[in-house]
Short mmCIF file of C-alpha atoms and ligand atoms in Angstrom, two decimals:
data_model
loop_
_atom_site.label_atom_id
_atom_site.label_comp_id
_atom_site.label_asym_id
_atom_site.label_seq_id
_atom_site.Cartn_x
_atom_site.Cartn_y
_atom_site.Cartn_z
CA MET A 1 109.77 124.36 210.28
CA GLU A 2 108.16 122.66 213.27
CA LEU A 3 105.36 120.24 212.35
CA LEU A 4 102.72 119.80 215.06
CA SER A 5 100.83 116.52 215.43
CA ASN A 6 97.58 115.19 216.78
CA PHE A 7 97.49 113.59 220.23
CA ILE A 8 95.59 110.30 219.97
CA ASN A 9 95.48 107.39 222.37
CA GLY A 10 98.24 108.91 224.51
CA ALA A 11 100.72 109.46 221.66
CA TYR A 12 101.62 112.16 219.17
CA VAL A 13 100.66 111.02 215.66
CA ASN A 14 100.87 112.59 212.23
CA PRO A 15 97.69 113.18 210.22
CA LYS A 16 96.77 110.24 207.96
CA SER A 17 96.76 112.46 204.86
CA ASN A 18 100.11 114.05 205.76
CA ASN A 19 98.43 117.37 205.06
CA TYR A 20 99.32 120.47 207.08
CA LEU A 21 98.15 124.06 207.49
CA ASP A 22 100.40 127.08 208.05
CA VAL A 23 100.27 128.68 211.48
CA PHE A 24 101.13 132.40 211.59
CA GLU A 25 102.58 134.55 214.32
CA PRO A 26 100.20 137.50 214.02
CA ALA A 27 102.68 139.98 215.49
CA THR A 28 105.06 139.37 212.56
CA GLY A 29 102.71 138.06 209.88
CA GLN A 30 105.14 135.15 209.36
CA VAL A 31 104.43 131.41 209.30
CA TYR A 32 106.25 129.77 212.21
CA CYS A 33 104.93 126.18 212.27
CA GLN A 34 102.43 123.88 210.62
CA VAL A 35 99.50 122.05 212.12
CA PRO A 36 97.76 118.86 210.93
CA ASN A 37 94.94 119.44 208.49
CA SER A 38 93.11 116.41 209.90
CA ASN A 39 90.34 114.63 208.07
CA GLY A 40 87.64 112.07 208.87
CA ASP A 41 90.20 109.25 209.17
CA ASP A 42 92.05 111.05 211.96
CA ILE A 43 88.78 111.87 213.69
CA HIS A 44 87.71 108.23 213.45
CA LEU A 45 90.93 107.14 215.11
CA ALA A 46 90.53 109.70 217.89
CA VAL A 47 86.88 108.88 218.55
CA ASN A 48 87.65 105.14 218.62
CA SER A 49 90.39 105.75 221.13
CA ALA A 50 87.96 107.78 223.29
CA ILE A 51 85.40 104.94 222.99
CA ASP A 52 87.97 102.36 224.10
CA ALA A 53 89.12 104.47 227.07
CA PHE A 54 85.60 105.23 228.32
CA PRO A 55 84.76 102.09 230.38
CA GLU A 56 87.86 102.31 232.54
CA TRP A 57 87.91 106.10 232.95
CA SER A 58 84.21 106.31 233.81
CA SER A 59 84.55 103.56 236.39
CA LEU A 60 87.27 105.37 238.36
CA SER A 61 86.11 107.05 241.55
CA LEU A 62 85.66 110.80 241.61
CA ASP A 63 88.67 111.08 243.93
CA GLU A 64 90.82 109.16 241.46
CA ARG A 65 89.80 111.42 238.58
CA SER A 66 90.36 114.50 240.79
CA VAL A 67 93.97 113.44 241.36
CA PHE A 68 94.58 113.52 237.60
CA LEU A 69 92.98 116.96 237.27
CA ASN A 70 94.99 118.39 240.15
CA THR A 71 98.20 116.94 238.71
CA ILE A 72 97.42 118.50 235.33
CA ALA A 73 96.82 121.86 237.07
CA GLU A 74 100.17 121.64 238.85
CA MET A 75 101.97 120.77 235.64
CA ILE A 76 100.53 123.68 233.69
CA GLU A 77 101.38 125.97 236.60
CA SER A 78 104.97 124.75 236.66
CA ARG A 79 105.28 125.69 232.96
CA LEU A 80 103.26 128.92 233.20
CA ASP A 81 105.84 131.24 231.62
CA GLU A 82 106.53 128.85 228.78
CA PHE A 83 102.82 128.41 228.00
CA ALA A 84 102.23 132.18 228.26
CA LYS A 85 104.91 132.73 225.59
CA TYR A 86 103.28 130.15 223.29
CA GLU A 87 99.87 131.75 223.77
CA SER A 88 101.14 135.25 223.12
CA ARG A 89 103.01 134.12 219.98
CA ASP A 90 99.95 132.29 218.59
CA THR A 91 97.34 134.96 219.28
CA GLY A 92 99.26 138.24 219.30
CA LYS A 93 97.97 139.02 222.78
CA PRO A 94 100.25 140.91 225.18
CA ILE A 95 102.46 138.51 227.10
CA SER A 96 101.33 140.21 230.34
CA LEU A 97 97.74 139.14 229.61
CA ALA A 98 98.69 135.55 228.76
CA ARG A 99 100.74 135.38 231.96
CA SER A 100 98.14 136.94 234.24
CA VAL A 101 94.88 135.70 232.72
CA ASP A 102 95.02 132.94 230.09
CA ILE A 103 97.36 130.41 231.63
CA PRO A 104 96.43 130.96 235.31
CA ARG A 105 92.80 130.46 234.30
CA ALA A 106 93.66 127.16 232.57
CA VAL A 107 95.22 126.07 235.89
CA SER A 108 92.11 127.21 237.81
CA ASN A 109 89.79 125.37 235.44
CA PHE A 110 91.36 122.03 236.41
CA ARG A 111 91.70 122.87 240.12
CA PHE A 112 88.19 124.19 240.35
CA PHE A 113 86.47 121.17 238.80
CA ALA A 114 88.70 118.72 240.69
CA GLU A 115 87.35 120.24 243.91
CA TYR A 116 83.85 121.40 242.97
CA ALA A 117 82.68 118.05 241.57
CA SER A 118 82.76 116.62 245.11
CA GLN A 119 79.75 118.85 245.88
CA PHE A 120 77.82 117.67 242.83
CA GLU A 121 75.00 115.23 243.41
CA PHE A 122 75.93 112.31 241.16
CA GLU A 123 73.33 110.30 243.07
CA PHE A 124 70.41 111.30 245.30
CA ASN A 125 67.09 109.94 246.57
CA ILE A 126 63.55 111.24 246.36
CA ASN A 127 61.27 109.20 248.57
CA ASN A 128 57.56 109.27 249.31
CA ASP A 129 55.03 106.94 250.95
CA SER A 130 54.73 104.65 247.97
CA SER A 131 58.10 104.75 246.24
CA HIS A 132 61.79 105.25 246.60
CA ASN A 133 63.48 107.01 243.72
CA THR A 134 67.19 106.93 243.17
CA VAL A 135 68.44 109.48 240.68
CA ILE A 136 71.85 108.80 239.22
CA ARG A 137 73.78 111.05 236.86
CA SER A 138 76.18 109.15 234.59
CA PRO A 139 78.78 110.31 232.08
CA LEU A 140 77.70 110.39 228.45
CA GLY A 141 80.62 108.66 226.72
CA PRO A 142 83.04 110.29 224.28
CA VAL A 143 82.26 113.99 223.91
CA ALA A 144 83.60 116.73 221.60
CA CYS A 145 85.05 119.99 222.90
CA ILE A 146 85.55 122.64 220.22
CA SER A 147 87.16 125.97 221.07
CA PRO A 148 88.03 129.29 219.37
CA TRP A 149 91.22 131.34 218.90
CA ASN A 150 90.74 134.26 221.26
CA LEU A 151 91.45 132.57 224.62
CA PRO A 152 92.90 129.29 223.36
CA LEU A 153 94.04 127.27 226.38
CA TYR A 154 91.65 129.09 228.74
CA LEU A 155 88.54 127.99 226.82
CA PHE A 156 89.94 124.61 225.73
CA THR A 157 90.45 123.59 229.37
CA TRP A 158 87.19 125.23 230.54
CA LYS A 159 85.42 122.47 228.58
CA ILE A 160 87.84 119.59 229.01
CA ALA A 161 88.09 119.76 232.81
CA PRO A 162 84.34 119.34 233.54
CA ALA A 163 84.01 116.73 230.78
CA LEU A 164 86.78 114.63 232.31
CA ILE A 165 85.82 115.00 235.97
CA THR A 166 82.32 113.69 235.23
CA GLY A 167 83.82 110.54 233.66
CA ASN A 168 83.55 111.31 229.96
CA THR A 169 86.36 110.79 227.49
CA VAL A 170 87.10 113.62 225.11
CA VAL A 171 88.07 114.46 221.56
CA ALA A 172 89.02 118.13 221.63
CA LYS A 173 89.62 120.44 218.70
CA PRO A 174 91.31 123.81 219.25
CA SER A 175 91.17 126.54 216.63
CA GLU A 176 93.42 125.87 213.65
CA LEU A 177 94.63 129.48 213.99
CA THR A 178 96.02 129.05 217.53
CA PRO A 179 96.87 125.37 218.07
CA PHE A 180 100.16 125.56 219.94
CA THR A 181 99.17 125.44 223.61
CA ALA A 182 96.66 122.67 222.86
CA PHE A 183 99.45 120.79 221.05
CA LYS A 184 101.75 121.16 224.07
CA PHE A 185 98.91 120.13 226.36
CA GLY A 186 99.42 116.56 225.13
CA GLU A 187 102.78 116.57 226.94
CA ILE A 188 101.04 117.64 230.15
CA CYS A 189 98.57 114.75 229.81
CA LYS A 190 101.41 112.27 229.27
CA ASP A 191 103.43 113.62 232.21
CA ALA A 192 100.36 113.55 234.45
CA GLY A 193 99.86 109.87 233.56
CA LEU A 194 96.37 110.46 232.14
CA PRO A 195 95.34 107.07 230.71
CA ALA A 196 95.69 106.79 226.93
CA GLY A 197 92.61 107.78 224.96
CA VAL A 198 90.94 109.73 227.79
CA LEU A 199 91.79 113.02 226.07
CA ASN A 200 92.53 113.14 222.34
CA ILE A 201 93.52 116.40 220.68
CA ILE A 202 92.80 116.79 216.99
CA HIS A 203 93.89 119.74 214.86
CA GLY A 204 92.42 121.01 211.64
CA GLN A 205 89.85 123.17 209.95
CA GLY A 206 86.27 123.57 211.10
CA MET A 207 84.69 122.58 207.80
CA THR A 208 86.64 119.30 207.63
CA ALA A 209 88.02 118.09 210.98
CA GLY A 210 85.35 119.95 213.00
CA ASP A 211 82.56 118.71 210.77
CA ALA A 212 83.77 115.10 210.91
CA LEU A 213 83.95 115.35 214.70
CA ILE A 214 80.45 116.71 215.29
CA SER A 215 78.99 114.27 212.74
CA HIS A 216 80.65 111.16 214.20
CA SER A 217 78.10 108.74 215.64
CA GLY A 218 80.43 107.90 218.53
CA ILE A 219 80.28 111.47 219.89
CA LYS A 220 77.48 111.87 222.42
CA ALA A 221 77.67 115.59 223.16
CA ILE A 222 79.26 118.71 221.71
CA SER A 223 80.51 121.60 223.78
CA PHE A 224 81.26 124.46 221.39
CA THR A 225 82.55 128.01 221.78
CA GLY A 226 82.88 130.17 218.71
CA GLY A 227 80.90 132.27 216.26
CA THR A 228 77.10 132.26 216.03
CA ASP A 229 77.15 131.16 212.37
CA THR A 230 79.22 128.09 213.27
CA GLY A 231 76.90 127.43 216.22
CA LYS A 232 73.94 127.37 213.81
CA VAL A 233 75.71 124.78 211.62
CA ILE A 234 76.47 122.61 214.66
CA ALA A 235 72.89 122.88 215.96
CA THR A 236 71.49 121.96 212.54
CA LYS A 237 73.81 118.99 211.97
CA SER A 238 73.57 117.53 215.45
CA ALA A 239 69.77 117.83 215.84
CA PRO A 240 68.82 114.72 213.77
CA MET A 241 71.34 112.70 215.79
CA PHE A 242 69.87 114.00 219.10
CA LYS A 243 73.28 114.91 220.46
CA LYS A 244 73.43 117.12 223.52
CA ILE A 245 74.85 120.51 222.57
CA SER A 246 76.12 123.49 224.50
CA LEU A 247 76.82 126.56 222.38
CA GLU A 248 78.71 129.65 223.56
CA MET A 249 78.66 132.22 220.78
CA GLY A 250 79.01 135.87 219.84
CA GLY A 251 77.96 139.06 221.57
CA LYS A 252 77.37 142.80 221.17
CA ASN A 253 77.65 143.74 224.79
CA PRO A 254 76.49 147.05 226.23
CA ALA A 255 78.26 148.96 229.00
CA VAL A 256 75.66 151.26 230.58
CA VAL A 257 77.21 154.30 232.28
CA PHE A 258 75.06 156.48 234.56
CA SER A 259 76.20 159.89 235.79
CA ASP A 260 75.98 158.73 239.43
CA CYS A 261 78.72 156.10 239.04
CA ASP A 262 82.18 156.05 240.62
CA TYR A 263 83.57 157.87 237.60
CA ASP A 264 87.28 157.12 237.85
CA THR A 265 86.82 153.39 238.48
CA MET A 266 84.26 153.24 235.69
CA LEU A 267 86.54 155.01 233.21
CA GLU A 268 89.51 152.80 233.92
CA THR A 269 87.42 149.59 233.78
CA VAL A 270 85.49 150.53 230.64
CA VAL A 271 88.79 151.06 228.82
CA LYS A 272 89.77 147.53 229.87
CA SER A 273 86.37 146.01 229.12
CA SER A 274 86.52 147.53 225.63
CA PHE A 275 90.10 146.80 224.58
CA SER A 276 91.52 143.87 226.56
CA ASN A 277 92.91 141.27 224.17
CA GLN A 278 92.38 143.82 221.35
CA GLY A 279 88.62 143.64 222.01
CA GLN A 280 88.71 139.95 221.11
CA ILE A 281 86.96 138.65 224.21
CA CYS A 282 83.35 137.61 223.75
CA LEU A 283 82.56 139.55 226.96
CA CYS A 284 84.17 142.82 225.83
CA SER A 285 81.94 145.89 225.85
CA SER A 286 81.29 147.03 222.30
CA ARG A 287 78.45 149.53 222.74
CA ILE A 288 79.28 152.08 225.43
CA MET A 289 76.04 153.74 226.44
CA VAL A 290 76.43 156.95 228.42
CA GLU A 291 73.80 159.05 230.23
CA GLU A 292 73.24 162.29 228.32
CA ASN A 293 74.30 164.65 231.11
CA ILE A 294 77.88 163.28 231.22
CA TYR A 295 78.20 162.30 227.57
CA ASN A 296 80.58 165.09 226.53
CA LYS A 297 82.81 164.69 229.57
CA PHE A 298 82.94 160.91 229.16
CA ARG A 299 83.72 161.17 225.46
CA LYS A 300 86.66 163.51 226.09
CA ASP A 301 88.10 161.48 229.01
CA PHE A 302 87.56 158.11 227.33
CA VAL A 303 89.19 159.18 224.08
CA GLU A 304 92.16 160.59 226.00
CA LYS A 305 92.70 157.29 227.82
CA VAL A 306 92.18 155.10 224.75
CA SER A 307 94.57 157.12 222.60
CA ALA A 308 97.25 156.67 225.28
CA LEU A 309 97.09 152.85 225.12
CA ILE A 310 100.40 151.36 223.98
CA VAL A 311 100.12 149.29 220.80
CA GLY A 312 103.23 147.18 220.41
CA ASP A 313 105.10 143.92 220.17
CA PRO A 314 103.17 141.40 222.32
CA ILE A 315 106.38 140.10 223.89
CA GLU A 316 107.14 143.50 225.47
CA ASP A 317 105.87 143.83 229.03
CA SER A 318 104.84 147.42 228.36
CA THR A 319 102.47 146.49 225.49
CA GLN A 320 98.77 146.97 226.22
CA ILE A 321 97.36 146.31 222.75
CA GLY A 322 98.89 143.48 220.72
CA SER A 323 98.05 142.30 217.23
CA ILE A 324 94.82 141.06 215.71
CA THR A 325 94.92 137.27 215.60
CA SER A 326 94.59 136.70 211.85
CA LYS A 327 94.90 138.67 208.62
CA PRO A 328 91.32 137.89 207.51
CA HIS A 329 90.14 139.12 210.91
CA LEU A 330 92.18 142.33 210.57
CA ASP A 331 90.56 142.86 207.15
CA LYS A 332 87.12 142.32 208.71
CA VAL A 333 87.87 144.84 211.46
CA MET A 334 89.04 147.44 208.90
CA THR A 335 85.87 146.85 206.85
CA TYR A 336 83.76 147.72 209.89
CA ILE A 337 85.74 150.93 210.43
CA GLU A 338 84.88 151.93 206.84
CA LEU A 339 81.27 150.86 207.29
CA ALA A 340 80.92 152.92 210.47
CA GLN A 341 81.96 156.03 208.52
CA GLU A 342 79.60 155.22 205.65
CA GLU A 343 76.82 154.91 208.22
CA GLY A 344 77.56 158.43 209.47
CA GLY A 345 79.87 157.65 212.40
CA THR A 346 82.74 159.88 213.48
CA ILE A 347 86.05 158.32 214.42
CA LEU A 348 87.11 160.04 217.63
CA THR A 349 90.40 158.17 217.93
CA GLY A 350 92.07 155.29 216.09
CA GLY A 351 90.73 153.85 212.87
CA LYS A 352 94.02 153.04 211.18
CA PRO A 353 96.37 150.05 210.93
CA VAL A 354 99.59 150.41 212.91
CA THR A 355 103.09 149.56 211.66
CA ILE A 356 105.49 148.59 214.41
CA LYS A 357 109.16 149.00 213.47
CA GLY A 358 111.52 146.03 213.79
CA ARG A 359 110.49 142.39 214.03
CA CYS A 360 106.76 143.26 213.98
CA GLU A 361 106.83 145.30 210.77
CA GLY A 362 104.67 142.73 208.94
CA GLY A 363 102.28 142.24 211.87
CA TRP A 364 98.53 142.80 212.00
CA PHE A 365 97.99 145.77 214.29
CA VAL A 366 95.18 148.30 214.42
CA GLU A 367 94.67 151.36 216.61
CA PRO A 368 92.08 151.07 219.38
CA THR A 369 89.14 152.88 217.87
CA VAL A 370 86.26 154.90 219.34
CA ILE A 371 83.32 155.95 217.18
CA ASP A 372 80.26 158.05 217.94
CA GLY A 373 77.34 159.53 216.04
CA LEU A 374 75.72 156.20 215.14
CA ILE A 375 72.20 155.07 215.90
CA ASN A 376 71.84 151.69 217.59
CA SER A 377 70.01 150.10 214.67
CA CYS A 378 72.92 150.51 212.20
CA ARG A 379 75.02 147.50 211.20
CA THR A 380 78.07 148.73 213.12
CA ASN A 381 76.01 148.60 216.31
CA GLN A 382 74.21 145.37 215.49
CA GLU A 383 76.91 143.04 214.13
CA GLU A 384 79.69 141.49 216.15
CA ILE A 385 83.05 143.03 215.16
CA PHE A 386 85.18 141.28 217.80
CA GLY A 387 88.04 143.76 217.58
CA PRO A 388 89.37 146.95 219.19
CA ILE A 389 86.41 149.07 218.12
CA VAL A 390 83.70 150.53 220.31
CA THR A 391 80.90 152.97 219.70
CA ILE A 392 79.53 155.43 222.25
CA ILE A 393 75.82 156.09 222.35
CA PRO A 394 73.98 158.62 224.57
CA PHE A 395 70.83 157.67 226.47
CA LYS A 396 68.22 159.76 228.34
CA ASP A 397 67.00 157.52 231.14
CA GLU A 398 66.74 154.03 232.57
CA GLY A 399 64.01 152.94 230.16
CA GLU A 400 65.97 153.99 227.12
CA ALA A 401 69.12 152.33 228.48
CA ILE A 402 67.24 149.02 228.73
CA ASP A 403 65.69 149.40 225.27
CA ILE A 404 69.02 150.10 223.57
CA SER A 405 70.77 147.32 225.50
CA ASN A 406 68.18 144.80 224.37
CA ASP A 407 67.95 146.06 220.79
CA THR A 408 70.31 143.39 219.42
CA GLU A 409 70.00 139.74 218.45
CA TYR A 410 72.74 138.92 220.97
CA GLY A 411 72.50 138.57 224.76
CA LEU A 412 75.82 137.54 226.21
CA SER A 413 76.90 140.11 228.82
CA ALA A 414 76.25 143.64 230.03
CA THR A 415 78.01 145.98 232.45
CA ILE A 416 76.13 148.58 234.52
CA TRP A 417 77.80 151.58 236.17
CA THR A 418 75.90 153.40 238.93
CA GLU A 419 76.14 153.88 242.69
CA ASP A 420 72.34 153.47 242.93
CA ILE A 421 72.11 149.74 243.58
CA ASP A 422 68.30 149.65 243.22
CA LYS A 423 68.56 151.15 239.77
CA ALA A 424 71.39 148.77 238.87
CA THR A 425 69.32 145.81 240.03
CA ARG A 426 66.28 146.94 238.00
CA LEU A 427 68.45 147.19 234.92
CA ALA A 428 70.17 143.88 235.57
CA ARG A 429 66.81 142.13 235.81
CA ASN A 430 65.55 143.70 232.59
CA ILE A 431 68.55 143.42 230.31
CA ASP A 432 68.48 140.21 228.29
CA ALA A 433 71.98 138.86 228.87
CA GLY A 434 73.35 135.76 230.57
CA VAL A 435 76.08 137.57 232.51
CA ILE A 436 75.58 141.01 234.09
CA TRP A 437 78.27 142.92 235.93
CA ILE A 438 77.49 145.84 238.25
CA ASN A 439 80.40 148.24 238.77
CA CYS A 440 82.94 145.66 237.62
CA TRP A 441 83.89 143.55 234.61
CA LEU A 442 85.21 140.02 234.10
CA VAL A 443 84.93 139.14 237.77
CA ARG A 444 84.19 135.42 237.80
CA ASP A 445 83.23 132.89 240.42
CA LEU A 446 83.52 129.61 238.51
CA ARG A 447 80.50 128.18 240.38
CA THR A 448 78.13 130.62 238.63
CA PRO A 449 76.37 129.88 235.32
CA PHE A 450 78.17 131.26 232.29
CA GLY A 451 76.69 131.82 228.85
CA GLY A 452 74.38 133.87 226.72
CA MET A 453 70.76 134.33 225.69
CA LYS A 454 69.26 134.79 222.23
CA GLN A 455 71.89 134.27 219.49
CA SER A 456 74.72 134.32 222.04
CA GLY A 457 74.17 130.91 223.45
CA MET A 458 72.32 127.75 224.18
CA GLY A 459 72.95 126.14 227.55
CA ARG A 460 75.37 127.35 230.18
CA GLU A 461 78.88 126.48 231.29
CA GLY A 462 80.35 126.79 234.77
CA GLY A 463 79.47 125.20 238.11
CA THR A 464 76.59 122.78 238.29
CA GLU A 465 75.30 123.76 234.84
CA ILE A 466 78.21 122.19 232.98
CA LEU A 467 78.33 119.13 235.26
CA ASN A 468 74.66 118.59 234.43
CA PHE A 469 75.45 119.01 230.74
CA PHE A 470 78.18 116.38 230.78
CA THR A 471 76.00 113.83 232.64
CA GLU A 472 72.71 112.10 231.90
CA PRO A 473 70.15 111.61 234.69
CA LYS A 474 68.39 108.31 235.23
CA ASN A 475 65.61 107.73 237.75
CA ILE A 476 65.26 104.28 239.33
CA CYS A 477 61.87 103.95 241.00
CA GLU A 478 61.02 101.17 243.46
CA GLN A 479 57.47 100.74 244.72
CA ILE A 480 57.39 100.23 248.49
CA SER A 481 53.72 99.83 249.31
P1 NAD B 1 84.58 129.91 214.80
O1 NAD B 1 83.15 129.61 214.97
O2 NAD B 1 85.06 130.27 213.44
O3 NAD B 1 85.50 128.68 215.25
C1 NAD B 1 85.42 128.14 216.54
C2 NAD B 1 85.85 126.68 216.49
O4 NAD B 1 84.88 125.94 215.74
C3 NAD B 1 87.20 126.45 215.80
O5 NAD B 1 87.88 125.40 216.45
C4 NAD B 1 86.78 126.04 214.40
O6 NAD B 1 87.74 125.27 213.73
C5 NAD B 1 85.53 125.23 214.70
N1 NAD B 1 84.59 125.13 213.58
C6 NAD B 1 84.38 126.02 212.58
N2 NAD B 1 83.44 125.56 211.73
C7 NAD B 1 83.06 124.34 212.20
C8 NAD B 1 82.11 123.38 211.78
N3 NAD B 1 81.37 123.55 210.67
N4 NAD B 1 81.96 122.25 212.51
C9 NAD B 1 82.67 122.07 213.64
N5 NAD B 1 83.59 122.94 214.09
C10 NAD B 1 83.78 124.08 213.39
O7 NAD B 1 84.92 131.04 215.85
P2 NAD B 1 86.28 131.82 216.02
O8 NAD B 1 86.40 132.80 214.91
O9 NAD B 1 87.36 130.84 216.29
O10 NAD B 1 86.02 132.60 217.40
C11 NAD B 1 85.45 133.88 217.49
C12 NAD B 1 84.01 133.78 217.93
O11 NAD B 1 83.93 133.08 219.15
C13 NAD B 1 83.38 135.14 218.19
O12 NAD B 1 82.10 135.15 217.63
C14 NAD B 1 83.27 135.20 219.71
O13 NAD B 1 82.25 136.00 220.21
C15 NAD B 1 83.04 133.76 220.03
N6 NAD B 1 83.37 133.46 221.42
C16 NAD B 1 82.35 133.24 222.29
C17 NAD B 1 82.63 132.98 223.63
C18 NAD B 1 81.52 132.71 224.61
O14 NAD B 1 81.81 132.21 225.69
N7 NAD B 1 80.27 133.02 224.30
C19 NAD B 1 83.96 132.95 224.07
C20 NAD B 1 84.97 133.20 223.14
C21 NAD B 1 84.67 133.45 221.81
#
C-alpha cells in the first residue's frame, strides 16, 4: 500500500512518529493508501523550515515570485488529467467535474495571483502640507493554510497562491480525508524550483496536526476553510496569540425563484447549484424558495430533472452524481433524511442509498433528494447538511423571500432568479450573504471579494481582500514643515 509523506524543506519526509491514517476511495469504500498522522514534532519541523525560508523568499521581487507561480500553474496544467484522476479518486466526485472545475481552477489560482499582485499597492504615499506618509504593506512571515475535503486542490491553492505572492512562507494542511493532490503538489513545487521551505505540506488530523499548527508561535496568520464548529475552535485558540485569521465556513444558501424568471435556464442551473459535487460545495443551494404561483409547476419539473441525474462510478464520463466523500458523512446525510421526515417533510424524489454494481459495490452513494412540506425554522432547514439534499419552500412576495433567506445563522451565498433587475437588486441588497448571484450560479471573477457573513465567515478571500490579509500595513510619517 502506498505511504504518503509530508513535504518539508523541499523534501518528502516520513512523520516522526511513523504513524499513518487510512485513506479511502469513497466510490469503492476501500482503503487505497495511507497518509501521515503528523504530530507536533512534524509541525515544528515544518514551521522552522518556513521560518528559515522567509528572509530570502520575502526579499525576492514581485516579478521573481510571479515567475515561480506561473511555472507552478504551467506544471499543474501539464498534468491536468493525472491530477483530475487523483481528485476524483480521493473525493468521489465525477471525473468530468475534477477535469473541468477543480484542477483548472487550481491552475487559475496561481496564474491569477501571479498577474493580479502587480496591481496591488504594496507601497503608496499620502501627503499633506505638513507631512509625507509612506504606507508599506509587508508579508507576515510563516502562515498556515488549512483546507477541507470538498474541493481539495482548488481550495488548497486558493490560499497558498496569494500567501506566496505576497512574500509569506507557508505551512499548509489539506484534509486528512483527501490528501492525494496536495501530496503530489510537492512534486510540482520541486519541479518548479520553488526554494526549499517556502511551502511545506503537512498531513494529519485536525485535532492533532491542525491544532499544533494553529497553536505554533511561529505561525503569524491562519487562513482556514472548513466547518463552522472548527472555525470557532480556531478563533478561540488563536485570539490570545493575536494571530490574524480568515475563516471561510458553512452555509445554508437560498435560491430564490420568482415566476418572472427565464424558467428553463433557472431550472437547469438550480439543478446544478443544488447537486454539483453531490451538494458538497459550500456555495450549493440548499433551500430552494419558489414563488407561490409557480410552486406546483416548479416542483414537478424540478423533481423530474433531479430524478434523471445519473448516479454512478466517478470515473465514468457519463456520471453526474458521484459518491459522498466519507462514510461518516454519508451517515450524517442519511440522518438528515430521516430527520426531515420526522419533522413532517415529504420526500419527492431520492432519499435512499444507492448500490452501484461492479467495482463500486461498497461505495458511499446516495440518491439526489428533494424534500418539501417543511417550515424554514425546522432543523433540516437550519443546519448545514452539505450533501445532495435540498428542500423546496414556497413564498408569497419579495418581503417574505428576504425574511426566509435571512432566517438562518449562516450568510454565505444566495441566488436570485427574476427578469426584473430592480427587484433582483433590492433582494440582493437585503439578503445577508457575502456572495449573491442574479440569474446565474458559481460565476466567479477572482478579483471580487469571496466569503460569508454571520456564522459563514470572518474576513474575505479573493482579489485585494486576501492580499491585504496576507500583508501588514505600516505607516512611515515624516514631518515636512
Ligand atoms: P472541517 O472543519 O472538519 O475540516 C477542515 C480542515 O480543518 C481539515 O484540514 C481539518 O483537518 C482541519 N481541522 C479540523 N479541526 C481542526 C482544529 N481543531 N484545528 C486546526 N485544524 C483543524 O471541515 P470539512 O468537513 O473538511 O469541510 C466541510 C465544511 O467546509 C463544510 O462546513 C463546508 O461548508 C465548509 N466549506 C466552506 C467553504 C467556504 O468557502 N466558505 C468552502 C468549502 C467548504
